[in-house]
Short mmCIF file of C-alpha atoms in Angstrom, two decimals:
data_model
loop_
_atom_site.label_atom_id
_atom_site.label_comp_id
_atom_site.label_asym_id
_atom_site.label_seq_id
_atom_site.Cartn_x
_atom_site.Cartn_y
_atom_site.Cartn_z
CA MET X 1 -135.67 18.18 -26.11
CA LEU X 2 -139.20 18.89 -27.34
CA ILE X 3 -138.30 22.49 -28.28
CA ARG X 4 -135.10 21.32 -29.97
CA SER X 5 -137.05 18.73 -31.99
CA LEU X 6 -139.58 21.33 -33.09
CA VAL X 7 -136.79 23.64 -34.22
CA LEU X 8 -135.21 20.83 -36.23
CA LEU X 9 -138.56 20.06 -37.86
CA VAL X 10 -139.01 23.70 -38.85
CA ILE X 11 -135.51 23.78 -40.37
CA LEU X 12 -136.13 20.53 -42.24
CA PHE X 13 -139.50 21.76 -43.55
CA SER X 14 -137.95 25.03 -44.67
CA SER X 15 -135.22 23.20 -46.60
CA CYS X 16 -137.86 21.18 -48.49
CA THR X 17 -140.04 24.16 -49.34
CA PRO X 18 -139.42 26.11 -52.58
CA GLN X 19 -137.69 29.34 -51.60
CA THR X 20 -139.56 31.39 -54.20
CA THR X 21 -140.94 34.76 -53.13
CA GLU X 22 -142.85 37.56 -54.79
CA SER X 23 -139.62 39.53 -55.00
CA THR X 24 -137.95 36.88 -57.19
CA PHE X 25 -140.89 35.72 -59.31
CA PRO X 26 -141.98 36.79 -61.83
CA ASN X 27 -138.53 37.28 -63.27
CA LYS X 28 -138.29 41.06 -63.29
CA ALA X 29 -135.95 40.95 -66.30
CA TYR X 30 -139.00 40.44 -68.49
CA GLY X 31 -141.07 43.24 -67.02
CA LYS X 32 -144.79 42.49 -67.11
CA HIS X 33 -145.12 38.80 -67.81
CA PRO X 34 -147.04 37.63 -70.85
CA LEU X 35 -149.70 35.04 -71.23
CA VAL X 36 -148.05 32.03 -72.85
CA LEU X 37 -150.27 30.17 -75.30
CA SER X 38 -149.30 26.71 -76.49
CA ILE X 39 -151.18 25.35 -79.50
CA VAL X 40 -150.79 21.68 -80.40
CA LEU X 41 -152.06 20.87 -83.89
CA ASP X 42 -152.63 17.15 -83.45
CA GLN X 43 -151.21 15.06 -86.33
CA VAL X 44 -149.59 17.95 -88.20
CA GLY X 45 -146.12 16.55 -88.77
CA SER X 46 -143.22 18.39 -90.35
CA TRP X 47 -143.92 16.98 -93.79
CA ALA X 48 -147.60 17.97 -93.65
CA LEU X 49 -147.00 21.59 -92.62
CA GLU X 50 -144.14 21.97 -95.07
CA ARG X 51 -146.40 20.75 -97.89
CA TYR X 52 -149.42 22.90 -97.01
CA LEU X 53 -147.85 26.05 -95.58
CA PRO X 54 -148.00 27.95 -98.92
CA TYR X 55 -151.77 27.39 -99.10
CA LEU X 56 -152.66 28.65 -95.63
CA ASP X 57 -154.46 31.98 -95.48
CA GLU X 58 -151.97 34.85 -95.36
CA HIS X 59 -154.15 36.36 -92.63
CA GLY X 60 -154.35 33.08 -90.69
CA LEU X 61 -152.29 32.51 -87.57
CA ILE X 62 -149.17 30.91 -88.99
CA ARG X 63 -148.35 32.93 -92.09
CA SER X 64 -149.34 36.25 -90.52
CA HIS X 65 -146.94 35.68 -87.61
CA LEU X 66 -144.01 33.99 -89.38
CA PRO X 67 -142.19 37.31 -89.96
CA LYS X 68 -141.64 37.65 -86.20
CA ALA X 69 -141.38 33.93 -85.41
CA GLU X 70 -138.72 31.29 -85.31
CA TYR X 71 -139.73 28.27 -87.35
CA PHE X 72 -138.04 24.98 -86.45
CA LYS X 73 -139.03 22.72 -89.32
CA TYR X 74 -137.76 19.41 -87.97
CA VAL X 75 -138.07 18.75 -84.25
CA GLN X 76 -137.72 15.05 -83.56
CA LEU X 77 -139.42 13.12 -80.78
CA ALA X 78 -136.97 11.19 -78.61
CA HIS X 79 -139.44 8.32 -78.32
CA ALA X 80 -140.64 5.89 -80.99
CA THR X 81 -144.26 5.33 -79.87
CA THR X 82 -145.64 8.38 -81.62
CA PHE X 83 -149.11 8.55 -80.10
CA THR X 84 -151.10 11.55 -78.86
CA ALA X 85 -150.82 11.11 -75.09
CA PRO X 86 -147.06 10.37 -75.05
CA GLY X 87 -146.50 13.25 -77.48
CA HIS X 88 -148.36 15.76 -75.34
CA ALA X 89 -146.65 14.52 -72.19
CA ALA X 90 -143.25 14.97 -73.86
CA ILE X 91 -144.13 18.50 -75.00
CA PHE X 92 -145.07 19.67 -71.52
CA THR X 93 -142.70 17.65 -69.30
CA GLY X 94 -139.63 17.49 -71.52
CA GLU X 95 -139.48 13.78 -70.77
CA PRO X 96 -140.03 10.70 -72.98
CA PRO X 97 -142.60 8.07 -72.00
CA ARG X 98 -140.06 6.06 -70.00
CA HIS X 99 -139.84 8.92 -67.53
CA SER X 100 -143.23 10.62 -67.96
CA GLY X 101 -145.14 7.38 -67.37
CA ILE X 102 -147.37 8.05 -70.40
CA GLY X 103 -146.56 5.29 -72.88
CA ALA X 104 -149.73 5.09 -74.99
CA ASN X 105 -153.23 6.48 -75.50
CA ARG X 106 -154.78 3.17 -74.50
CA VAL X 107 -153.30 0.36 -72.42
CA TRP X 108 -154.33 -3.17 -71.58
CA ASP X 109 -155.56 -3.24 -67.97
CA TYR X 110 -154.94 -6.68 -66.47
CA LYS X 111 -157.21 -6.02 -63.49
CA ARG X 112 -160.13 -5.13 -65.75
CA ASN X 113 -159.12 -7.62 -68.43
CA ASP X 114 -159.90 -4.91 -70.93
CA VAL X 115 -158.36 -1.96 -72.69
CA ARG X 116 -158.65 1.50 -71.11
CA MET X 117 -157.58 5.07 -71.79
CA ILE X 118 -154.29 6.01 -70.16
CA VAL X 119 -156.07 8.77 -68.20
CA ASP X 120 -158.81 6.44 -66.93
CA THR X 121 -157.66 4.96 -63.63
CA GLY X 122 -161.24 4.59 -62.42
CA LYS X 123 -160.89 7.19 -59.67
CA HIS X 124 -162.21 10.51 -60.97
CA ARG X 125 -165.53 10.61 -62.82
CA VAL X 126 -166.21 12.85 -65.78
CA PHE X 127 -169.10 15.14 -64.88
CA ALA X 128 -170.70 15.06 -68.32
CA ASP X 129 -170.51 11.26 -68.55
CA THR X 130 -170.23 9.51 -65.19
CA ALA X 131 -169.48 6.16 -66.85
CA HIS X 132 -166.01 7.49 -67.69
CA PHE X 133 -163.05 8.67 -65.64
CA ALA X 134 -160.10 10.98 -66.27
CA SER X 135 -157.12 12.21 -64.27
CA PRO X 136 -153.34 12.64 -64.54
CA ASP X 137 -152.72 9.86 -62.01
CA GLU X 138 -150.45 7.96 -64.43
CA LEU X 139 -148.26 11.02 -65.06
CA GLU X 140 -144.90 10.63 -63.31
CA ALA X 141 -143.05 13.75 -64.46
CA GLN X 142 -143.59 17.39 -63.56
CA THR X 143 -145.16 19.48 -66.32
CA VAL X 144 -144.22 23.07 -67.07
CA GLY X 145 -147.62 24.02 -65.70
CA ASP X 146 -146.89 22.18 -62.44
CA LEU X 147 -143.59 24.02 -62.11
CA LEU X 148 -145.31 27.32 -62.82
CA LYS X 149 -147.84 26.72 -60.05
CA VAL X 150 -145.04 25.94 -57.57
CA GLN X 151 -142.85 28.88 -58.56
CA SER X 152 -145.73 31.37 -58.42
CA ARG X 153 -147.08 29.87 -55.20
CA GLY X 154 -150.36 29.21 -56.96
CA LYS X 155 -150.81 32.75 -58.28
CA SER X 156 -150.26 31.83 -61.93
CA LYS X 157 -153.11 30.12 -63.77
CA VAL X 158 -152.72 26.91 -65.77
CA VAL X 159 -155.52 25.94 -68.17
CA SER X 160 -155.54 23.02 -70.63
CA ILE X 161 -158.33 22.49 -73.19
CA SER X 162 -158.90 19.98 -75.99
CA ILE X 163 -161.60 18.05 -77.77
CA LYS X 164 -160.03 14.77 -76.60
CA PRO X 165 -159.55 14.07 -72.87
CA TRP X 166 -156.03 12.64 -72.84
CA PRO X 167 -154.31 15.68 -74.42
CA ALA X 168 -156.07 18.04 -72.01
CA VAL X 169 -155.20 15.94 -68.97
CA VAL X 170 -151.54 15.05 -69.56
CA SER X 171 -150.72 18.56 -70.80
CA GLY X 172 -152.23 20.26 -67.78
CA GLY X 173 -150.37 18.10 -65.28
CA LYS X 174 -151.35 17.56 -61.67
CA LYS X 175 -151.75 21.17 -60.55
CA ALA X 176 -153.79 22.66 -63.41
CA ASP X 177 -156.61 25.02 -62.52
CA LEU X 178 -158.60 23.35 -65.30
CA ALA X 179 -158.33 20.55 -67.80
CA ALA X 180 -161.45 20.42 -69.98
CA TRP X 181 -162.52 18.47 -73.04
CA TYR X 182 -165.50 17.58 -75.21
CA THR X 183 -167.76 14.67 -74.26
CA PRO X 184 -170.09 13.30 -76.96
CA ARG X 185 -173.32 11.72 -75.72
CA GLU X 186 -176.20 9.98 -77.43
CA ASN X 187 -178.38 13.07 -77.80
CA ASP X 188 -175.93 15.91 -77.28
CA GLY X 189 -172.36 16.85 -76.48
CA ALA X 190 -170.74 19.05 -73.84
CA MET X 191 -167.47 20.45 -72.58
CA SER X 192 -166.59 18.95 -69.23
CA THR X 193 -163.93 18.07 -66.70
CA SER X 194 -163.59 15.46 -63.95
CA SER X 195 -163.73 15.29 -60.18
CA TYR X 196 -159.93 15.39 -60.09
CA TYR X 197 -160.09 19.14 -60.76
CA SER X 198 -163.14 20.10 -58.70
CA LYS X 199 -165.73 18.52 -56.41
CA GLU X 200 -168.51 19.30 -58.88
CA GLU X 201 -168.73 20.63 -62.38
CA PRO X 202 -167.89 24.35 -62.29
CA SER X 203 -171.02 26.42 -62.65
CA TRP X 204 -169.51 28.52 -65.42
CA ILE X 205 -168.97 25.38 -67.52
CA SER X 206 -172.54 24.24 -66.93
CA SER X 207 -173.82 27.67 -67.94
CA TRP X 208 -171.60 27.74 -71.02
CA ASN X 209 -172.89 24.33 -72.15
CA LYS X 210 -176.46 25.48 -71.71
CA ASP X 211 -175.86 28.59 -73.81
CA HIS X 212 -173.64 26.92 -76.45
CA THR X 213 -175.17 23.70 -77.69
CA VAL X 214 -173.47 21.65 -80.36
CA ALA X 215 -176.49 22.28 -82.58
CA GLN X 216 -175.47 25.95 -82.75
CA PHE X 217 -172.16 24.98 -84.34
CA TRP X 218 -172.74 22.04 -86.60
CA GLY X 219 -173.92 22.04 -90.16
CA ALA X 220 -172.97 20.47 -93.46
CA TRP X 221 -169.23 20.78 -94.05
CA ASP X 222 -168.41 21.49 -97.70
CA ALA X 223 -165.16 22.13 -99.54
CA GLU X 224 -164.14 25.78 -99.56
CA ASN X 225 -161.80 25.83 -102.59
CA GLN X 226 -162.26 22.83 -104.88
CA LYS X 227 -159.93 24.18 -107.56
CA LEU X 228 -157.06 24.59 -105.10
CA TYR X 229 -157.55 21.18 -103.53
CA THR X 230 -157.64 19.47 -106.91
CA SER X 231 -154.36 21.09 -107.91
CA VAL X 232 -152.67 20.23 -104.61
CA VAL X 233 -153.93 16.73 -103.72
CA GLY X 234 -155.96 15.52 -106.70
CA ALA X 235 -159.58 14.37 -106.76
CA ASP X 236 -161.88 14.56 -103.76
CA GLU X 237 -162.53 10.82 -103.83
CA GLY X 238 -158.92 9.74 -103.51
CA PRO X 239 -157.65 6.18 -103.10
CA GLY X 240 -157.01 5.03 -99.54
CA GLU X 241 -159.52 7.29 -97.81
CA ASP X 242 -161.77 5.94 -95.05
CA THR X 243 -165.02 7.37 -93.74
CA LEU X 244 -167.43 7.41 -90.81
CA GLU X 245 -170.60 5.33 -90.89
CA GLY X 246 -173.25 7.42 -92.63
CA TRP X 247 -170.71 9.56 -94.52
CA SER X 248 -169.12 9.06 -97.91
CA THR X 249 -165.48 9.81 -98.77
CA THR X 250 -166.48 12.97 -100.65
CA PHE X 251 -167.85 16.36 -99.65
CA PRO X 252 -170.22 17.47 -98.18
CA HIS X 253 -170.12 15.87 -94.72
CA ASP X 254 -173.05 16.46 -92.40
CA PRO X 255 -172.75 15.27 -88.76
CA LYS X 256 -176.52 14.86 -88.55
CA LYS X 257 -176.38 12.18 -91.26
CA ALA X 258 -173.74 10.11 -89.47
CA LYS X 259 -174.64 7.13 -87.30
CA GLU X 260 -173.31 8.94 -84.24
CA PRO X 261 -173.87 12.65 -84.90
CA TYR X 262 -172.24 14.01 -81.75
CA VAL X 263 -169.13 11.91 -82.40
CA ALA X 264 -169.08 12.92 -86.07
CA PHE X 265 -169.10 16.56 -84.95
CA GLU X 266 -165.52 16.04 -83.72
CA TYR X 267 -164.50 15.31 -87.33
CA THR X 268 -165.49 18.75 -88.63
CA PRO X 269 -163.89 22.22 -88.55
CA GLN X 270 -166.90 23.39 -86.56
CA ALA X 271 -165.58 21.40 -83.59
CA THR X 272 -162.54 23.70 -83.49
CA ALA X 273 -164.81 26.75 -83.58
CA TYR X 274 -166.68 25.22 -80.62
CA LEU X 275 -163.39 24.52 -78.82
CA LEU X 276 -162.10 28.07 -79.27
CA LYS X 277 -165.40 29.63 -78.18
CA PHE X 278 -165.13 27.65 -74.94
CA THR X 279 -161.48 28.68 -74.60
CA GLU X 280 -162.47 32.34 -74.90
CA LYS X 281 -164.79 31.86 -71.93
CA ALA X 282 -162.04 30.12 -69.94
CA VAL X 283 -159.67 33.03 -70.64
CA GLU X 284 -162.31 35.43 -69.34
CA HIS X 285 -163.24 33.31 -66.32
CA TYR X 286 -159.66 32.89 -65.10
CA GLY X 287 -158.51 36.37 -66.13
CA LEU X 288 -155.60 34.93 -68.06
CA GLY X 289 -152.85 37.42 -68.80
CA GLN X 290 -154.35 40.14 -66.62
CA ASP X 291 -151.77 40.47 -63.82
CA SER X 292 -148.02 40.38 -63.28
CA TYR X 293 -147.91 36.61 -62.83
CA PRO X 294 -147.47 34.57 -66.02
CA ASP X 295 -150.31 32.27 -67.05
CA LEU X 296 -150.13 29.21 -69.27
CA LEU X 297 -152.95 28.36 -71.68
CA MET X 298 -152.70 25.06 -73.59
CA VAL X 299 -155.02 24.36 -76.50
CA SER X 300 -154.84 21.03 -78.32
CA VAL X 301 -156.67 21.02 -81.66
CA SER X 302 -157.92 17.45 -82.12
CA GLY X 303 -159.79 17.85 -85.40
CA THR X 304 -156.61 17.76 -87.46
CA ASP X 305 -155.93 14.31 -86.04
CA LYS X 306 -159.43 12.91 -86.36
CA ILE X 307 -159.83 14.12 -89.94
CA GLY X 308 -156.34 12.92 -90.80
CA HIS X 309 -157.05 9.45 -89.44
CA THR X 310 -160.23 9.14 -91.48
CA PHE X 311 -159.41 10.73 -94.81
CA GLY X 312 -155.61 10.84 -94.76
CA VAL X 313 -153.33 13.84 -94.83
CA GLU X 314 -153.40 13.97 -98.64
CA SER X 315 -157.12 14.66 -98.84
CA TRP X 316 -159.42 17.58 -99.53
CA GLU X 317 -160.78 17.21 -96.02
CA TYR X 318 -157.42 17.51 -94.27
CA LEU X 319 -156.31 20.53 -96.27
CA ASP X 320 -159.67 22.29 -96.05
CA ASN X 321 -159.78 21.78 -92.28
CA LEU X 322 -156.18 22.92 -91.78
CA ILE X 323 -156.81 26.15 -93.66
CA ARG X 324 -160.00 26.84 -91.70
CA VAL X 325 -158.41 25.98 -88.33
CA ASP X 326 -155.41 28.21 -89.00
CA ARG X 327 -157.78 31.07 -89.87
CA MET X 328 -159.84 30.52 -86.69
CA LEU X 329 -156.69 30.46 -84.60
CA GLY X 330 -155.58 33.70 -86.22
CA GLN X 331 -158.80 35.38 -85.14
CA PHE X 332 -158.56 33.87 -81.65
CA VAL X 333 -154.97 35.06 -81.14
CA ALA X 334 -155.76 38.50 -82.55
CA GLN X 335 -158.40 38.93 -79.85
CA LEU X 336 -155.99 37.80 -77.14
CA GLU X 337 -153.33 40.22 -78.36
CA LYS X 338 -155.76 43.10 -77.77
CA THR X 339 -156.01 42.28 -74.07
CA THR X 340 -152.58 40.97 -73.01
CA ASP X 341 -148.93 40.61 -73.91
CA LEU X 342 -148.83 37.22 -75.61
CA SER X 343 -146.15 34.64 -76.36
CA VAL X 344 -147.15 31.74 -78.60
CA LEU X 345 -145.68 28.30 -79.32
CA ILE X 346 -147.23 26.10 -82.03
CA THR X 347 -146.24 22.48 -82.46
CA SER X 348 -147.63 18.96 -82.93
CA ASP X 349 -147.58 15.79 -80.88
CA HIS X 350 -146.70 13.51 -83.82
CA GLY X 351 -146.99 13.23 -87.58
CA SER X 352 -148.64 10.50 -89.64
CA TYR X 353 -148.18 7.97 -92.41
CA PRO X 354 -148.77 9.15 -95.98
CA LEU X 355 -151.50 7.10 -97.64
CA PRO X 356 -149.77 4.11 -99.30
CA GLU X 357 -152.38 4.15 -102.09
CA LYS X 358 -151.21 7.64 -103.09
CA SER X 359 -147.53 6.78 -103.10
CA GLU X 360 -145.58 6.96 -106.34
CA HIS X 361 -144.79 3.30 -105.66
CA PRO X 362 -147.92 1.85 -104.03
CA GLU X 363 -146.54 -1.67 -104.41
CA GLU X 364 -143.94 -0.81 -101.75
CA GLY X 365 -146.58 -0.11 -99.10
CA GLY X 366 -149.69 -1.67 -97.69
CA ARG X 367 -151.86 -2.03 -94.61
CA LEU X 368 -151.94 -4.15 -91.48
CA ASP X 369 -155.12 -5.33 -89.79
CA TYR X 370 -155.09 -5.35 -85.95
CA GLU X 371 -158.00 -7.72 -85.54
CA ALA X 372 -156.89 -10.23 -88.17
CA THR X 373 -153.33 -10.20 -86.82
CA LEU X 374 -154.44 -10.82 -83.25
CA ASN X 375 -156.72 -13.66 -84.38
CA ASP X 376 -153.86 -15.25 -86.33
CA LEU X 377 -151.55 -15.06 -83.33
CA ASN X 378 -154.09 -16.64 -81.00
CA THR X 379 -154.80 -19.44 -83.45
CA LEU X 380 -151.09 -20.25 -83.57
CA ALA X 381 -150.75 -20.05 -79.79
CA GLN X 382 -153.72 -22.33 -79.18
CA LYS X 383 -152.01 -25.09 -81.15
CA GLN X 384 -149.20 -25.14 -78.58
CA LEU X 385 -150.84 -23.93 -75.38
CA GLY X 386 -154.48 -24.98 -75.71
CA GLN X 387 -157.65 -22.92 -75.85
CA GLY X 388 -157.57 -19.35 -74.63
CA LYS X 389 -156.83 -15.79 -75.61
CA TRP X 390 -153.07 -15.91 -75.19
CA PHE X 391 -152.42 -12.62 -76.92
CA ALA X 392 -154.61 -10.10 -75.12
CA TYR X 393 -154.30 -6.86 -77.05
CA LEU X 394 -152.48 -5.36 -80.02
CA GLU X 395 -152.14 -1.74 -81.03
CA PHE X 396 -149.05 -1.41 -83.16
CA PRO X 397 -146.34 -1.21 -81.98
CA LEU X 398 -147.46 -2.64 -78.60
CA LEU X 399 -148.46 -6.28 -78.10
CA TYR X 400 -149.73 -7.56 -74.73
CA PHE X 401 -149.78 -11.19 -73.59
CA ALA X 402 -152.45 -12.77 -71.42
CA GLN X 403 -151.83 -12.47 -67.66
CA GLU X 404 -151.10 -16.20 -67.29
CA ALA X 405 -148.38 -16.00 -69.95
CA LYS X 406 -146.41 -13.02 -68.66
CA THR X 407 -143.60 -15.16 -67.24
CA GLY X 408 -141.94 -18.55 -67.59
CA ASP X 409 -142.14 -21.06 -70.41
CA LYS X 410 -145.47 -19.78 -71.73
CA ARG X 411 -144.00 -16.33 -72.27
CA LYS X 412 -141.00 -17.82 -74.07
CA LYS X 413 -143.34 -19.74 -76.37
CA LEU X 414 -145.43 -16.64 -77.14
CA ILE X 415 -142.28 -14.65 -77.89
CA ALA X 416 -141.17 -17.35 -80.32
CA ILE X 417 -144.61 -17.63 -81.96
CA ALA X 418 -144.97 -13.87 -82.43
CA THR X 419 -141.40 -13.39 -83.61
CA GLU X 420 -141.75 -16.06 -86.29
CA TYR X 421 -145.17 -14.74 -87.34
CA PHE X 422 -144.16 -11.09 -87.66
CA THR X 423 -140.83 -11.90 -89.30
CA LYS X 424 -142.75 -13.54 -92.14
CA LEU X 425 -145.57 -10.95 -92.24
CA SER X 426 -145.28 -8.52 -95.13
CA GLY X 427 -145.12 -4.93 -93.95
CA VAL X 428 -143.41 -5.52 -90.60
CA SER X 429 -139.93 -4.05 -90.22
CA ARG X 430 -138.64 -5.07 -86.77
CA VAL X 431 -139.77 -7.22 -83.83
CA PHE X 432 -138.55 -6.84 -80.24
CA ASP X 433 -139.13 -8.40 -76.84
CA THR X 434 -139.68 -5.42 -74.50
CA ALA X 435 -137.63 -7.23 -71.84
CA GLU X 436 -134.59 -6.31 -73.94
CA PHE X 437 -135.05 -2.68 -72.84
CA SER X 438 -135.14 -3.10 -69.07
CA SER X 439 -131.75 -1.46 -68.58
CA GLU X 440 -131.44 2.22 -67.71
CA SER X 441 -128.29 2.39 -69.83
CA GLU X 442 -128.54 4.26 -73.12
CA GLU X 443 -128.65 2.07 -76.22
CA LYS X 444 -125.97 2.69 -78.85
CA ASP X 445 -128.37 2.04 -81.73
CA PRO X 446 -130.64 5.12 -82.22
CA LEU X 447 -133.73 3.04 -83.02
CA ARG X 448 -133.29 0.83 -79.96
CA GLU X 449 -132.75 3.91 -77.81
CA ALA X 450 -135.98 5.48 -79.12
CA ILE X 451 -137.82 2.26 -78.22
CA ARG X 452 -136.21 2.13 -74.75
CA LEU X 453 -137.34 5.69 -74.10
CA SER X 454 -140.87 4.71 -75.18
CA LEU X 455 -141.38 2.08 -72.48
CA PRO X 456 -142.40 3.09 -68.93
CA ALA X 457 -141.75 0.26 -66.48
CA LYS X 458 -145.47 -0.03 -65.66
CA LEU X 459 -146.70 -0.09 -69.28
CA GLY X 460 -146.95 -3.87 -69.33
CA ALA X 461 -146.52 -4.47 -73.06
CA ASP X 462 -144.58 -7.63 -73.95
CA MET X 463 -143.46 -7.02 -77.53
CA TYR X 464 -142.71 -4.05 -79.75
CA ILE X 465 -143.67 -4.49 -83.42
CA ILE X 466 -142.58 -1.84 -85.94
CA PRO X 467 -144.46 -1.64 -89.27
CA GLY X 468 -142.53 -0.70 -92.38
CA GLN X 469 -142.09 2.90 -93.45
CA ASN X 470 -144.85 2.61 -96.05
CA THR X 471 -147.15 0.15 -94.25
CA VAL X 472 -150.07 1.72 -92.39
CA PRO X 473 -151.41 -0.30 -89.43
CA ARG X 474 -155.01 0.57 -90.27
CA ALA X 475 -156.98 -1.98 -92.27
CA LYS X 476 -159.70 -0.28 -94.31
CA GLY X 477 -158.35 3.14 -95.19
CA GLY X 478 -157.24 6.45 -93.76
CA THR X 479 -153.99 6.84 -91.88
CA THR X 480 -152.47 6.58 -88.42
CA HIS X 481 -149.18 7.02 -86.58
CA GLY X 482 -147.18 5.34 -83.82
CA SER X 483 -143.98 4.45 -85.66
CA PRO X 484 -140.37 5.70 -85.25
CA TRP X 485 -140.13 6.80 -88.89
CA PRO X 486 -139.56 10.49 -89.74
CA HIS X 487 -143.08 11.02 -91.10
CA ASP X 488 -144.44 10.17 -87.63
CA ARG X 489 -141.61 11.40 -85.46
CA GLN X 490 -140.71 14.84 -86.81
CA VAL X 491 -142.89 17.83 -85.94
CA PRO X 492 -142.66 21.58 -86.53
CA VAL X 493 -142.28 24.24 -83.86
CA ILE X 494 -143.16 27.88 -84.47
CA VAL X 495 -142.61 30.30 -81.62
CA TRP X 496 -142.67 34.03 -81.05
CA ARG X 497 -142.13 36.05 -77.91
CA SER X 498 -144.34 38.67 -76.37
CA ARG X 499 -143.24 42.27 -76.73
CA ALA X 500 -141.94 42.42 -73.16
CA HIS X 501 -140.10 39.10 -73.46
CA ALA X 502 -138.62 39.99 -76.85
CA ASP X 503 -137.37 43.31 -75.55
CA ALA X 504 -135.73 41.61 -72.57
CA ALA X 505 -134.14 39.03 -74.86
CA GLN X 506 -133.01 41.83 -77.20
CA THR X 507 -134.80 40.23 -80.11
CA PRO X 508 -136.27 42.78 -82.53
CA GLN X 509 -139.90 42.33 -83.43
CA GLY X 510 -140.85 42.34 -87.07
CA SER X 511 -137.49 40.90 -88.10
CA GLN X 512 -137.18 38.62 -91.11
CA GLU X 513 -138.57 35.17 -90.39
CA MET X 514 -136.01 32.74 -89.02
CA ILE X 515 -136.27 29.24 -90.44
CA ARG X 516 -134.24 26.49 -88.81
CA ASN X 517 -133.59 23.45 -90.99
CA GLU X 518 -131.47 21.50 -88.52
CA LEU X 519 -132.85 18.52 -86.55
CA TYR X 520 -133.74 19.48 -82.97
CA ASP X 521 -134.69 17.46 -79.89
CA GLN X 522 -138.40 17.68 -79.07
CA ARG X 523 -137.60 17.50 -75.36
CA ARG X 524 -136.40 21.09 -75.68
CA ILE X 525 -139.98 22.33 -76.19
CA ALA X 526 -140.74 22.17 -72.45
CA SER X 527 -137.61 24.23 -71.78
CA THR X 528 -138.78 26.73 -74.40
CA LEU X 529 -142.13 27.14 -72.65
CA ALA X 530 -140.30 27.56 -69.34
CA ASP X 531 -138.11 30.20 -70.97
CA LEU X 532 -141.17 32.11 -72.18
CA LEU X 533 -142.68 31.94 -68.70
CA GLY X 534 -139.51 33.12 -66.96
CA LEU X 535 -139.13 29.83 -65.10
CA PRO X 536 -135.85 28.26 -64.00
CA ALA X 537 -133.97 26.37 -66.71
CA LEU X 538 -134.99 22.73 -67.22
CA LYS X 539 -132.73 19.80 -68.15
CA ARG X 540 -132.27 20.84 -71.76
CA PRO X 541 -131.73 24.25 -73.37
CA SER X 542 -134.61 26.24 -74.81
CA LEU X 543 -134.96 26.18 -78.57
CA LEU X 544 -134.75 29.96 -78.38
CA GLU X 545 -131.14 29.66 -77.25
CA THR X 546 -130.21 28.85 -80.83
CA SER X 547 -130.78 32.53 -81.64
CA LYS X 548 -128.93 34.00 -78.67
#
């Protein structure tokens, strides 16, 4: 009996183990596998790239590679909560927040009675700043990188790098060799990772930080082409722009003159130069693209988002940074192409609101103030329920109730109070109780379905508040995102295959650029990355199948 039981256990274990072997992976149809590079230009929506594409450097990454690329102009997120973490999770898992578990950048934590980053579960300390934590613990779906590690039996490398922690972490998944990001501190800044990925900070990262201080990269940031920017977006000091404390809304911008210099550094093109220099070292350290097993390198460029938030997309700063970043990426990719066979996919995690002050009809738009709105709601609630903070946290579109009002009559009263308030509030389009979306059945209404797909069961938000198409939920100036409207929800995808992959797919290199104007599902991006890596097909077809 004992021997029979052992045999049954071996059979059962074998049936649960991936049956991948060296003889079947890499996919020999592609010959030598390429390095696949994914670049996420944070907050570069379809409308932004379409507007500024003609002004990018012809020797920069995008325009120099368009002749051999497929350009999908309008790829629409399935989910409505168009934030950075959910967007990156959707890119690399092919799943919306409901199934990826990543529903926001920040969530209200009822145990802490405070807001926290989605990647901060309090379990894995960041080496460069031990007061903070970061890990993919909240991620519930398998990333392309995770699948790659399983299929290659750990022989492929998966590396994810960003300025911000949450893009690096959720993109890399649970099996990444490295997820690294920038950590600003009071007197310096450093690239780092957390104890989720290694027991101690890798020595090569410590050495890199020692040899590459932020001070070597920063300096006054000035406009490169004032004449061009004036003709494209108007004056430098445009209406609706915000700023950092210590900066003005006009060039030049010097991090050293800001209240928090090492935070301000993130809002300059030099931060991308710093990011790419670190990425070069990571490529060297892990030997990416140097053997027959495919590697995946994910780079999320955060500066486009930070600068967009502050100055708006229609600003000198945004355009100047985009041109510089595209040029830097061109140089970075050119160096990679000298050492390996490279496939590249460029996309964004979300778009952004145009500045309402720069609209042809500014009277149709406006701004919403988080703090004032939350104060108003609590004042109204206190009249019915007594003293207390009944509404705990608001970050449009997500509204959280206090723990003691999550159920029963108190919840019903808060729903009624908030619904009446937001229905009368100028600039709010729709108001929903999240309990309406508990069903796993698909909603017939496209907007309701996008909201349903935005809500993981564990998210904990009680109401979903949608601002109007021209109303920015940011009080003082600048822009943001998070809405289901096309300016937030539609992103570009530009992709080209490596030489080996293109030959196998019988796609001629150097062919006339292929521009796709149809609306595509963003969940197909993960399948496209899997296609480039030679991985098994995912739930949805690759975008590249449109050309087969």
